[in-house]
mmCIF file of C-alpha atoms in Angstrom:
data_model
loop_
_atom_site.group_PDB
_atom_site.id
_atom_site.type_symbol
_atom_site.label_atom_id
_atom_site.label_comp_id
_atom_site.label_asym_id
_atom_site.label_seq_id
_atom_site.Cartn_x
_atom_site.Cartn_y
_atom_site.Cartn_z
ATOM 1 C CA MET A 983 4.640 107.548 -45.088
ATOM 2 C CA LYS A 984 5.626 104.336 -46.301
ATOM 3 C CA LYS A 985 3.196 101.039 -46.254
ATOM 4 C CA LYS A 986 5.008 99.346 -43.345
ATOM 5 C CA SER A 987 4.634 95.202 -44.350
ATOM 6 C CA SER A 988 5.281 92.541 -41.651
ATOM 7 C CA ILE A 989 5.505 88.965 -41.709
ATOM 8 C CA THR A 990 2.785 86.550 -39.928
ATOM 9 C CA LYS A 991 2.843 83.046 -38.224
ATOM 10 C CA PHE A 992 0.114 81.875 -41.374
ATOM 11 C CA VAL A 993 2.018 83.138 -44.110
ATOM 12 C CA LEU A 994 4.481 81.518 -44.021
ATOM 13 C CA VAL A 995 3.042 78.187 -42.876
ATOM 14 C CA ILE A 996 1.323 77.914 -45.706
ATOM 15 C CA THR A 997 3.921 78.822 -48.463
ATOM 16 C CA THR A 998 5.808 75.326 -45.574
ATOM 17 C CA LEU A 999 2.369 73.724 -47.610
ATOM 18 C CA LEU A 1000 3.198 74.146 -50.382
ATOM 19 C CA LEU A 1001 6.363 73.247 -50.714
ATOM 20 C CA PHE A 1002 6.287 69.984 -48.582
ATOM 21 C CA ILE A 1003 2.646 68.883 -48.919
ATOM 22 C CA GLY A 1004 3.186 65.141 -49.795
ATOM 23 C CA GLY A 1005 5.027 62.349 -48.200
ATOM 24 C CA CYS A 1006 7.707 59.808 -48.901
ATOM 25 C CA SER A 1007 7.544 57.281 -46.377
ATOM 26 C CA SER A 1008 6.115 53.593 -46.981
ATOM 27 C CA ASP A 1009 5.137 52.683 -43.315
ATOM 28 C CA LYS A 1010 1.871 52.573 -42.394
ATOM 29 C CA GLN A 1011 0.798 53.618 -38.270
ATOM 30 C CA ALA A 1012 -1.953 51.828 -36.397
ATOM 31 C CA ILE A 1013 -4.854 54.531 -37.139
ATOM 32 C CA GLU A 1014 -8.464 54.341 -34.639
ATOM 33 C CA GLU A 1015 -10.966 56.175 -36.137
ATOM 34 C CA VAL A 1016 -13.632 57.203 -33.298
ATOM 35 C CA ASN A 1017 -16.848 56.325 -33.419
ATOM 36 C CA PRO A 1018 -19.347 59.681 -31.980
ATOM 37 C CA THR A 1019 -21.844 57.027 -30.329
ATOM 38 C CA ASP A 1020 -18.793 55.780 -28.498
ATOM 39 C CA MET A 1021 -17.416 59.177 -26.873
ATOM 40 C CA GLN A 1022 -18.818 58.574 -23.239
ATOM 41 C CA THR A 1023 -16.633 55.111 -23.336
ATOM 42 C CA ILE A 1024 -13.256 57.654 -24.697
ATOM 43 C CA GLY A 1025 -12.861 60.103 -22.421
ATOM 44 C CA PRO A 1026 -12.514 62.539 -20.344
ATOM 45 C CA GLN A 1027 -8.730 61.651 -19.850
ATOM 46 C CA THR A 1028 -6.951 61.631 -16.922
ATOM 47 C CA HIS A 1029 -3.603 61.710 -18.337
ATOM 48 C CA GLU A 1030 -1.811 63.634 -21.651
ATOM 49 C CA TYR A 1031 -2.457 63.012 -24.497
ATOM 50 C CA LEU A 1032 -1.467 65.180 -28.114
ATOM 51 C CA SER A 1033 -3.497 67.130 -30.889
ATOM 52 C CA ILE A 1034 -2.594 66.682 -34.329
ATOM 53 C CA THR A 1035 -3.906 68.878 -37.395
ATOM 54 C CA ASN A 1036 -3.071 66.818 -40.858
ATOM 55 C CA THR A 1037 -3.499 68.583 -44.085
ATOM 56 C CA GLU A 1038 -5.427 66.437 -46.576
ATOM 57 C CA TYR A 1039 -6.773 65.681 -50.189
ATOM 58 C CA VAL A 1040 -10.165 64.337 -49.913
ATOM 59 C CA ASN A 1041 -9.677 61.712 -52.882
ATOM 60 C CA GLY A 1042 -5.648 60.787 -51.165
ATOM 61 C CA LYS A 1043 -3.647 61.705 -55.151
ATOM 62 C CA ASP A 1044 -4.631 65.809 -56.359
ATOM 63 C CA THR A 1045 -6.720 69.018 -54.996
ATOM 64 C CA ASN A 1046 -9.201 68.462 -57.364
ATOM 65 C CA ASP A 1047 -11.963 67.329 -55.181
ATOM 66 C CA GLY A 1048 -10.620 69.762 -52.387
ATOM 67 C CA MET A 1049 -8.285 69.298 -48.705
ATOM 68 C CA ILE A 1050 -9.749 68.621 -45.961
ATOM 69 C CA MET A 1051 -8.537 69.373 -42.194
ATOM 70 C CA ARG A 1052 -7.759 65.588 -40.484
ATOM 71 C CA VAL A 1053 -7.627 65.855 -36.584
ATOM 72 C CA TYR A 1054 -5.471 63.133 -34.645
ATOM 73 C CA THR A 1055 -5.726 62.693 -31.162
ATOM 74 C CA TYR A 1056 -2.198 60.385 -29.804
ATOM 75 C CA ASP A 1057 -2.849 59.066 -26.244
ATOM 76 C CA ILE A 1058 0.921 59.504 -25.396
ATOM 77 C CA GLN A 1059 0.397 56.283 -22.453
ATOM 78 C CA THR A 1060 -1.528 53.965 -24.705
ATOM 79 C CA LYS A 1061 0.055 55.424 -27.969
ATOM 80 C CA THR A 1062 -2.374 54.813 -29.866
ATOM 81 C CA LEU A 1063 -3.421 56.819 -32.269
ATOM 82 C CA THR A 1064 -7.021 57.630 -33.218
ATOM 83 C CA LYS A 1065 -8.754 60.039 -35.827
ATOM 84 C CA MET A 1066 -11.183 62.121 -34.632
ATOM 85 C CA ALA A 1067 -12.617 64.515 -37.255
ATOM 86 C CA ASP A 1068 -12.253 64.937 -41.169
ATOM 87 C CA LEU A 1069 -13.056 69.121 -40.844
ATOM 88 C CA PRO A 1070 -13.526 71.814 -44.126
ATOM 89 C CA TYR A 1071 -10.358 73.148 -45.272
ATOM 90 C CA ASN A 1072 -11.012 76.912 -46.292
ATOM 91 C CA SER A 1073 -9.257 78.797 -43.895
ATOM 92 C CA GLN A 1074 -6.182 81.105 -44.475
ATOM 93 C CA TYR A 1075 -3.613 78.598 -41.767
ATOM 94 C CA PRO A 1076 -4.916 75.636 -41.354
ATOM 95 C CA LEU A 1077 -5.729 75.181 -37.183
ATOM 96 C CA THR A 1078 -7.166 71.823 -34.720
ATOM 97 C CA VAL A 1079 -7.447 71.424 -31.522
ATOM 98 C CA ALA A 1080 -8.704 69.312 -29.695
ATOM 99 C CA SER A 1081 -10.464 69.344 -26.656
ATOM 100 C CA LEU A 1082 -11.273 65.883 -25.038
ATOM 101 C CA THR A 1083 -12.211 67.568 -21.518
ATOM 102 C CA GLU A 1084 -15.515 69.458 -23.961
ATOM 103 C CA ASP A 1085 -15.589 66.741 -26.894
ATOM 104 C CA THR A 1086 -14.696 69.731 -28.840
ATOM 105 C CA ILE A 1087 -12.484 70.767 -31.764
ATOM 106 C CA TYR A 1088 -11.925 74.037 -31.553
ATOM 107 C CA TYR A 1089 -10.425 74.997 -35.792
ATOM 108 C CA SER A 1090 -10.279 78.247 -37.860
ATOM 109 C CA GLY A 1091 -12.776 78.745 -41.029
ATOM 110 C CA ALA A 1092 -13.867 80.889 -43.517
ATOM 111 C CA GLY A 1093 -16.312 83.574 -41.746
ATOM 112 C CA LYS A 1094 -19.449 84.977 -43.873
ATOM 113 C CA ASP A 1095 -16.242 87.860 -44.690
ATOM 114 C CA LYS A 1096 -13.220 87.931 -45.972
ATOM 115 C CA GLY A 1097 -11.197 86.230 -43.045
ATOM 116 C CA ASP A 1098 -10.987 83.569 -40.461
ATOM 117 C CA GLU A 1099 -13.223 83.387 -37.228
ATOM 118 C CA LEU A 1100 -12.477 80.475 -34.732
ATOM 119 C CA PHE A 1101 -15.928 77.469 -34.398
ATOM 120 C CA SER A 1102 -16.070 74.204 -33.340
ATOM 121 C CA TYR A 1103 -17.209 71.104 -33.283
ATOM 122 C CA ASP A 1104 -18.591 68.819 -31.990
ATOM 123 C CA ILE A 1105 -17.494 65.039 -31.356
ATOM 124 C CA LYS A 1106 -20.364 63.495 -30.403
ATOM 125 C CA THR A 1107 -23.035 65.057 -32.196
ATOM 126 C CA GLN A 1108 -21.034 66.475 -35.625
ATOM 127 C CA LYS A 1109 -22.258 69.905 -34.586
ATOM 128 C CA ILE A 1110 -20.433 72.869 -36.125
ATOM 129 C CA GLN A 1111 -20.970 76.359 -34.165
ATOM 130 C CA GLN A 1112 -18.877 79.554 -35.923
ATOM 131 C CA LEU A 1113 -18.096 81.423 -31.843
ATOM 132 C CA SER A 1114 -16.402 84.877 -33.402
ATOM 133 C CA SER A 1115 -17.179 87.615 -36.190
ATOM 134 C CA GLU A 1116 -14.482 89.568 -34.914
ATOM 135 C CA LEU A 1117 -11.772 87.804 -36.612
ATOM 136 C CA PHE A 1118 -9.745 88.052 -39.176
ATOM 137 C CA ALA A 1119 -6.782 85.033 -38.421
ATOM 138 C CA ILE A 1120 -5.417 82.496 -35.549
ATOM 139 C CA ASN A 1121 -2.495 81.737 -35.321
ATOM 140 C CA SER A 1122 -2.905 79.442 -32.501
ATOM 141 C CA ILE A 1123 -5.830 78.311 -29.687
ATOM 142 C CA ILE A 1124 -4.963 76.690 -26.513
ATOM 143 C CA PRO A 1125 -8.839 75.390 -25.636
ATOM 144 C CA ASP A 1126 -8.401 73.633 -21.919
ATOM 145 C CA THR A 1127 -7.087 76.809 -19.089
ATOM 146 C CA VAL A 1128 -8.136 78.625 -15.967
ATOM 147 C CA ASP A 1129 -12.375 78.134 -15.883
ATOM 148 C CA HIS A 1130 -14.524 78.054 -18.893
ATOM 149 C CA THR A 1131 -11.039 79.981 -21.141
ATOM 150 C CA LEU A 1132 -10.218 79.850 -23.962
ATOM 151 C CA VAL A 1133 -6.699 81.730 -25.108
ATOM 152 C CA MET A 1134 -5.766 83.205 -28.593
ATOM 153 C CA ALA A 1135 -3.152 83.910 -30.775
ATOM 154 C CA ALA A 1136 -5.789 85.539 -33.104
ATOM 155 C CA VAL A 1137 -6.147 89.213 -35.448
ATOM 156 C CA LYS A 1138 -8.802 91.412 -34.894
ATOM 157 C CA LYS A 1139 -10.991 92.592 -38.341
ATOM 158 C CA GLY A 1140 -9.377 95.796 -39.934
ATOM 159 C CA GLU A 1141 -5.771 95.448 -37.844
ATOM 160 C CA ARG A 1142 -2.245 94.387 -38.220
ATOM 161 C CA PRO A 1143 -0.740 93.070 -34.824
ATOM 162 C CA VAL A 1144 -2.008 90.017 -33.704
ATOM 163 C CA LYS A 1145 -3.288 90.080 -30.516
ATOM 164 C CA VAL A 1146 -3.471 87.552 -27.111
ATOM 165 C CA ILE A 1147 -6.925 87.019 -26.722
ATOM 166 C CA PHE A 1148 -8.788 85.889 -24.153
ATOM 167 C CA TYR A 1149 -12.614 83.979 -25.086
ATOM 168 C CA ASP A 1150 -15.101 82.671 -22.366
ATOM 169 C CA LYS A 1151 -16.758 79.933 -23.569
ATOM 170 C CA GLU A 1152 -19.594 80.548 -21.416
ATOM 171 C CA THR A 1153 -20.655 83.878 -22.327
ATOM 172 C CA GLN A 1154 -19.373 84.116 -26.071
ATOM 173 C CA GLU A 1155 -17.560 87.310 -25.404
ATOM 174 C CA MET A 1156 -13.480 88.024 -26.359
ATOM 175 C CA THR A 1157 -10.657 90.545 -23.938
ATOM 176 C CA ILE A 1158 -8.208 91.154 -25.803
ATOM 177 C CA LEU A 1159 -4.379 92.002 -24.239
ATOM 178 C CA ASN A 1160 -3.168 95.286 -25.259
ATOM 179 C CA ASP A 1161 -6.453 95.906 -27.785
ATOM 180 C CA HIS A 1162 -5.290 100.060 -28.241
ATOM 181 C CA ASP A 1163 -1.491 98.559 -28.695
ATOM 182 C CA SER A 1164 -1.629 99.170 -32.215
ATOM 183 C CA ASP A 1165 2.153 98.050 -32.339
ATOM 184 C CA THR A 1166 2.969 94.976 -30.464
ATOM 185 C CA THR A 1167 2.455 91.426 -32.301
ATOM 186 C CA THR A 1168 2.402 88.669 -31.236
ATOM 187 C CA TRP A 1169 4.422 85.749 -32.613
ATOM 188 C CA ASP A 1170 3.219 82.209 -30.586
ATOM 189 C CA ILE A 1171 1.564 81.529 -27.005
ATOM 190 C CA SER A 1172 1.151 78.482 -24.618
ATOM 191 C CA TYR A 1173 -0.311 77.699 -21.796
ATOM 192 C CA ASP A 1174 1.499 76.664 -18.364
ATOM 193 C CA PRO A 1175 -1.117 73.620 -16.924
ATOM 194 C CA GLU A 1176 1.057 73.730 -13.767
ATOM 195 C CA THR A 1177 1.069 77.686 -13.387
ATOM 196 C CA LYS A 1178 -2.409 78.236 -15.442
ATOM 197 C CA LYS A 1179 0.021 81.288 -16.413
ATOM 198 C CA SER A 1180 -0.022 82.187 -20.773
ATOM 199 C CA TYR A 1181 3.406 83.169 -22.181
ATOM 200 C CA ALA A 1182 2.960 85.081 -25.076
ATOM 201 C CA ILE A 1183 6.623 85.641 -27.944
ATOM 202 C CA GLN A 1184 5.816 89.512 -28.682
ATOM 203 C CA TYR A 1185 7.792 92.112 -31.168
ATOM 204 C CA SER A 1186 7.974 95.833 -32.666
ATOM 205 C CA GLU A 1187 6.160 95.699 -35.556
ATOM 206 C CA GLU A 1188 7.743 98.839 -36.371
ATOM 207 C CA GLU A 1189 11.456 97.797 -35.160
ATOM 208 C CA GLN A 1190 10.805 94.099 -37.546
ATOM 209 C CA TYR A 1191 9.207 96.768 -40.610
ATOM 210 C CA ASN A 1192 12.754 98.811 -40.076
ATOM 211 C CA ARG A 1193 15.612 95.650 -39.759
ATOM 212 C CA MET A 1194 13.535 94.741 -43.087
ATOM 213 C CA GLU A 1195 14.110 97.072 -44.818
ATOM 214 C CA GLU A 1196 17.654 97.395 -43.692
ATOM 215 C CA SER A 1197 18.415 93.829 -45.453
ATOM 216 C CA ASN A 1198 16.021 94.917 -48.013
ATOM 217 C CA LYS A 1199 19.184 98.005 -48.771
ATOM 218 C CA THR A 1200 21.912 95.820 -47.736
ATOM 219 C CA GLN A 1201 20.850 92.047 -49.484
ATOM 220 C CA THR A 1202 21.213 90.590 -46.308
ATOM 221 C CA PRO A 1203 20.194 87.914 -44.052
ATOM 222 C CA MET A 1204 16.909 90.381 -41.952
ATOM 223 C CA VAL A 1205 18.230 90.357 -38.542
ATOM 224 C CA PRO A 1206 15.694 89.725 -36.126
ATOM 225 C CA PRO A 1207 14.039 92.687 -33.901
ATOM 226 C CA LYS A 1208 13.816 93.106 -30.543
ATOM 227 C CA HIS A 1209 11.936 89.579 -28.732
ATOM 228 C CA THR A 1210 10.179 89.740 -25.401
ATOM 229 C CA ILE A 1211 8.847 86.743 -23.575
ATOM 230 C CA ILE A 1212 5.992 87.832 -21.062
ATOM 231 C CA GLU A 1213 3.940 86.594 -18.388
ATOM 232 C CA ILE A 1214 0.286 87.096 -18.865
ATOM 233 C CA ASP A 1215 -2.098 86.660 -15.402
ATOM 234 C CA PRO A 1216 -4.967 84.170 -15.704
ATOM 235 C CA ILE A 1217 -7.599 86.126 -13.423
ATOM 236 C CA SER A 1218 -5.777 89.842 -13.513
ATOM 237 C CA LYS A 1219 -3.885 90.107 -17.363
ATOM 238 C CA GLN A 1220 -1.604 91.481 -16.017
ATOM 239 C CA THR A 1221 1.650 90.136 -17.444
ATOM 240 C CA ARG A 1222 5.862 90.199 -16.304
ATOM 241 C CA LYS A 1223 8.281 90.782 -18.682
ATOM 242 C CA VAL A 1224 10.442 87.453 -18.597
ATOM 243 C CA ILE A 1225 13.229 87.314 -20.548
ATOM 244 C CA GLU A 1226 13.826 89.819 -23.510
ATOM 245 C CA LEU A 1227 16.525 88.830 -26.823
ATOM 246 C CA ASP A 1228 18.730 91.399 -28.940
ATOM 247 C CA LYS A 1229 18.862 90.502 -32.859
ATOM 248 C CA GLU A 1230 17.471 87.209 -31.563
ATOM 249 C CA GLN A 1231 13.823 85.715 -33.574
ATOM 250 C CA ILE A 1232 12.173 83.063 -30.463
ATOM 251 C CA LEU A 1233 10.141 81.240 -32.812
ATOM 252 C CA THR A 1234 8.515 79.323 -30.073
ATOM 253 C CA LEU A 1235 7.940 78.470 -26.532
ATOM 254 C CA SER A 1236 6.795 75.569 -23.987
ATOM 255 C CA THR A 1237 6.544 76.405 -20.337
ATOM 256 C CA ARG A 1238 6.585 73.781 -17.273
ATOM 257 C CA GLY A 1239 6.670 75.250 -13.944
ATOM 258 C CA ASP A 1240 9.087 76.225 -13.389
ATOM 259 C CA GLU A 1241 11.027 75.795 -16.815
ATOM 260 C CA MET A 1242 10.133 77.310 -20.149
ATOM 261 C CA LEU A 1243 12.011 75.287 -23.334
ATOM 262 C CA ILE A 1244 12.436 77.761 -26.500
ATOM 263 C CA ALA A 1245 14.093 77.777 -29.623
ATOM 264 C CA THR A 1246 15.606 80.763 -31.347
ATOM 265 C CA ALA A 1247 17.676 81.505 -34.570
ATOM 266 C CA GLU A 1248 19.765 84.751 -35.519
ATOM 267 C CA HIS A 1249 18.485 85.325 -38.779
ATOM 268 C CA ILE A 1250 14.891 85.384 -40.013
ATOM 269 C CA ASN A 1251 13.721 81.645 -41.254
ATOM 270 C CA LYS A 1252 17.282 80.979 -41.272
ATOM 271 C CA TYR A 1253 19.309 78.265 -39.708
ATOM 272 C CA PRO A 1254 20.533 76.946 -37.149
ATOM 273 C CA ILE A 1255 18.405 76.890 -35.025
ATOM 274 C CA LYS A 1256 19.135 77.183 -31.079
ATOM 275 C CA TYR A 1257 17.692 75.573 -28.495
ATOM 276 C CA SER A 1258 17.537 77.455 -24.458
ATOM 277 C CA MET A 1259 15.686 76.203 -21.569
ATOM 278 C CA ILE A 1260 14.897 79.544 -18.987
ATOM 279 C CA ASN A 1261 13.809 80.096 -15.546
ATOM 280 C CA ILE A 1262 10.844 81.209 -15.129
ATOM 281 C CA ASN A 1263 11.340 82.799 -12.011
ATOM 282 C CA THR A 1264 14.433 84.376 -12.656
ATOM 283 C CA GLY A 1265 15.215 84.720 -16.802
ATOM 284 C CA GLN A 1266 18.164 83.263 -16.456
ATOM 285 C CA ARG A 1267 18.649 81.227 -19.096
ATOM 286 C CA LYS A 1268 20.709 78.342 -20.432
ATOM 287 C CA GLU A 1269 21.747 76.780 -24.447
ATOM 288 C CA ILE A 1270 21.810 73.206 -25.154
ATOM 289 C CA ASP A 1271 22.726 71.043 -27.566
ATOM 290 C CA LEU A 1272 19.923 69.059 -29.366
ATOM 291 C CA PRO A 1273 20.864 67.059 -32.996
ATOM 292 C CA ILE A 1274 16.903 68.280 -33.931
ATOM 293 C CA LYS A 1275 15.169 70.480 -36.338
ATOM 294 C CA ALA A 1276 12.033 72.239 -34.946
ATOM 295 C CA SER A 1277 11.040 75.680 -35.362
ATOM 296 C CA SER A 1278 7.309 75.795 -35.014
ATOM 297 C CA GLU A 1279 5.899 73.302 -31.773
ATOM 298 C CA LEU A 1280 7.995 72.455 -28.182
ATOM 299 C CA PHE A 1281 5.845 71.125 -25.677
ATOM 300 C CA LEU A 1282 7.668 69.685 -22.427
ATOM 301 C CA SER A 1283 6.266 66.246 -20.509
ATOM 302 C CA LYS A 1284 4.971 66.690 -17.653
ATOM 303 C CA ASP A 1285 8.007 64.464 -16.080
ATOM 304 C CA GLY A 1286 10.679 67.401 -17.579
ATOM 305 C CA SER A 1287 12.365 64.612 -18.993
ATOM 306 C CA GLY A 1288 11.851 65.331 -22.632
ATOM 307 C CA PHE A 1289 9.348 67.109 -25.391
ATOM 308 C CA TYR A 1290 7.374 66.978 -28.183
ATOM 309 C CA PHE A 1291 8.527 68.511 -31.295
ATOM 310 C CA LEU A 1292 7.576 69.306 -35.011
ATOM 311 C CA GLY A 1293 10.042 69.209 -37.595
ATOM 312 C CA GLU A 1294 13.394 66.387 -37.749
ATOM 313 C CA LYS A 1295 15.131 64.070 -36.274
ATOM 314 C CA GLY A 1296 18.455 64.828 -36.853
ATOM 315 C CA LYS A 1297 21.854 63.205 -37.413
ATOM 316 C CA GLY A 1298 20.780 62.772 -41.746
ATOM 317 C CA ASN A 1299 16.956 61.820 -40.518
ATOM 318 C CA ASN A 1300 15.300 64.352 -42.378
ATOM 319 C CA GLU A 1301 11.554 62.816 -42.367
ATOM 320 C CA ARG A 1302 9.541 65.583 -41.158
ATOM 321 C CA GLY A 1303 6.691 64.371 -38.323
ATOM 322 C CA ILE A 1304 5.909 64.801 -34.709
ATOM 323 C CA TYR A 1305 8.598 63.371 -32.255
ATOM 324 C CA TYR A 1306 9.700 63.272 -28.382
ATOM 325 C CA TYR A 1307 13.309 63.638 -27.327
ATOM 326 C CA ASP A 1308 14.235 61.905 -24.019
ATOM 327 C CA LEU A 1309 16.483 65.084 -22.625
ATOM 328 C CA LYS A 1310 18.585 62.887 -20.171
ATOM 329 C CA THR A 1311 19.389 59.452 -22.605
ATOM 330 C CA GLN A 1312 19.175 61.413 -26.031
ATOM 331 C CA GLU A 1313 17.032 59.255 -28.085
ATOM 332 C CA VAL A 1314 14.156 60.689 -30.199
ATOM 333 C CA GLU A 1315 11.658 58.957 -30.246
ATOM 334 C CA ALA A 1316 8.739 58.788 -34.037
ATOM 335 C CA ILE A 1317 5.065 60.011 -32.975
ATOM 336 C CA PHE A 1318 3.427 60.972 -36.419
ATOM 337 C CA LEU A 1319 5.221 60.894 -38.984
ATOM 338 C CA GLN A 1320 4.396 63.117 -41.951
ATOM 339 C CA GLU A 1321 2.891 60.242 -44.371
ATOM 340 C CA GLU A 1322 0.219 62.165 -46.504
ATOM 341 C CA GLY A 1323 -0.415 65.618 -46.594
ATOM 342 C CA PHE A 1324 0.594 67.553 -44.548
ATOM 343 C CA ILE A 1325 1.084 68.538 -40.653
ATOM 344 C CA ASN A 1326 -0.065 71.562 -40.318
ATOM 345 C CA ASN A 1327 0.755 71.467 -35.989
ATOM 346 C CA PHE A 1328 -0.246 70.331 -32.492
ATOM 347 C CA MET A 1329 -0.611 70.718 -29.168
ATOM 348 C CA LEU A 1330 -0.002 68.687 -25.551
ATOM 349 C CA LEU A 1331 -2.689 68.707 -24.014
ATOM 350 C CA SER A 1332 -4.467 66.797 -20.554
ATOM 351 C CA ASN A 1333 -7.371 66.573 -18.821
ATOM 352 C CA PRO A 1334 -8.458 67.446 -14.969
#
């Protein structure tokens, strides 16, 4: 039997990092730096903010002194960018997310054995704690969901598929969705702060392997396997299929109320990218024409008037960064441009 080969998210991001690290912009954005002793004056906030991971050289020019994960937050109401911390970059996929509700940054870091584990960084005390010991890779972390639960898309040690994992912050126990399913893998996850439900993009590794073999044989672009978006109840962990797309890769998703925004492609890792709004209750899909290029992170705003994305503005502007797109005016606002290092990921969060 031939050994399976799969395309995992963190490998793709690392490849992109090697290609794009380094900036070309000269305009500097004003950045505030958080003082741990002043954290009581900062939060918790009652409005939304962005948590941003930017990988940078320690000495600002090369890898001689290593690299760091620089964590920023962007306050949407005041439009203030704040540097929260510098964390060690020793993971396969640099991933951080700042929970201002808890004054804590959750991130991926190298464990004692080969692979990445979940860590926390207390912003006030600057204390680092390893929270897991059974993981190999982490592709996504959503810190503030129901009760004291954190949701991840992660790979267990000795296994292949990316699973949806619920982590109880109080007991430090993990609940793995469909733990014994060795074929279904998770590409991306999303959390709806309005309904408290989680969503996941999933596909069959067996089907992906067959499609990849066919692509290699015919020397044609790889056609994606069926991609399915499931809804996950936060309490019972019961799932419901929202939509299934054949021969389309669902690259990312964002959910808010009864709406879902997705980005799709007809071939693996190839343009063009299409965007659609989906009614979560009915699964009805409506394509929308957007000038942007975004394939990794999309986040619908609270009022539904637009969304934040990581990618390129479009219309001849290929400067990579985090932007806000207004669906009504079709205007694009730059939030955080890739000036130094590489923007690995970001997330839209809010405090209760």
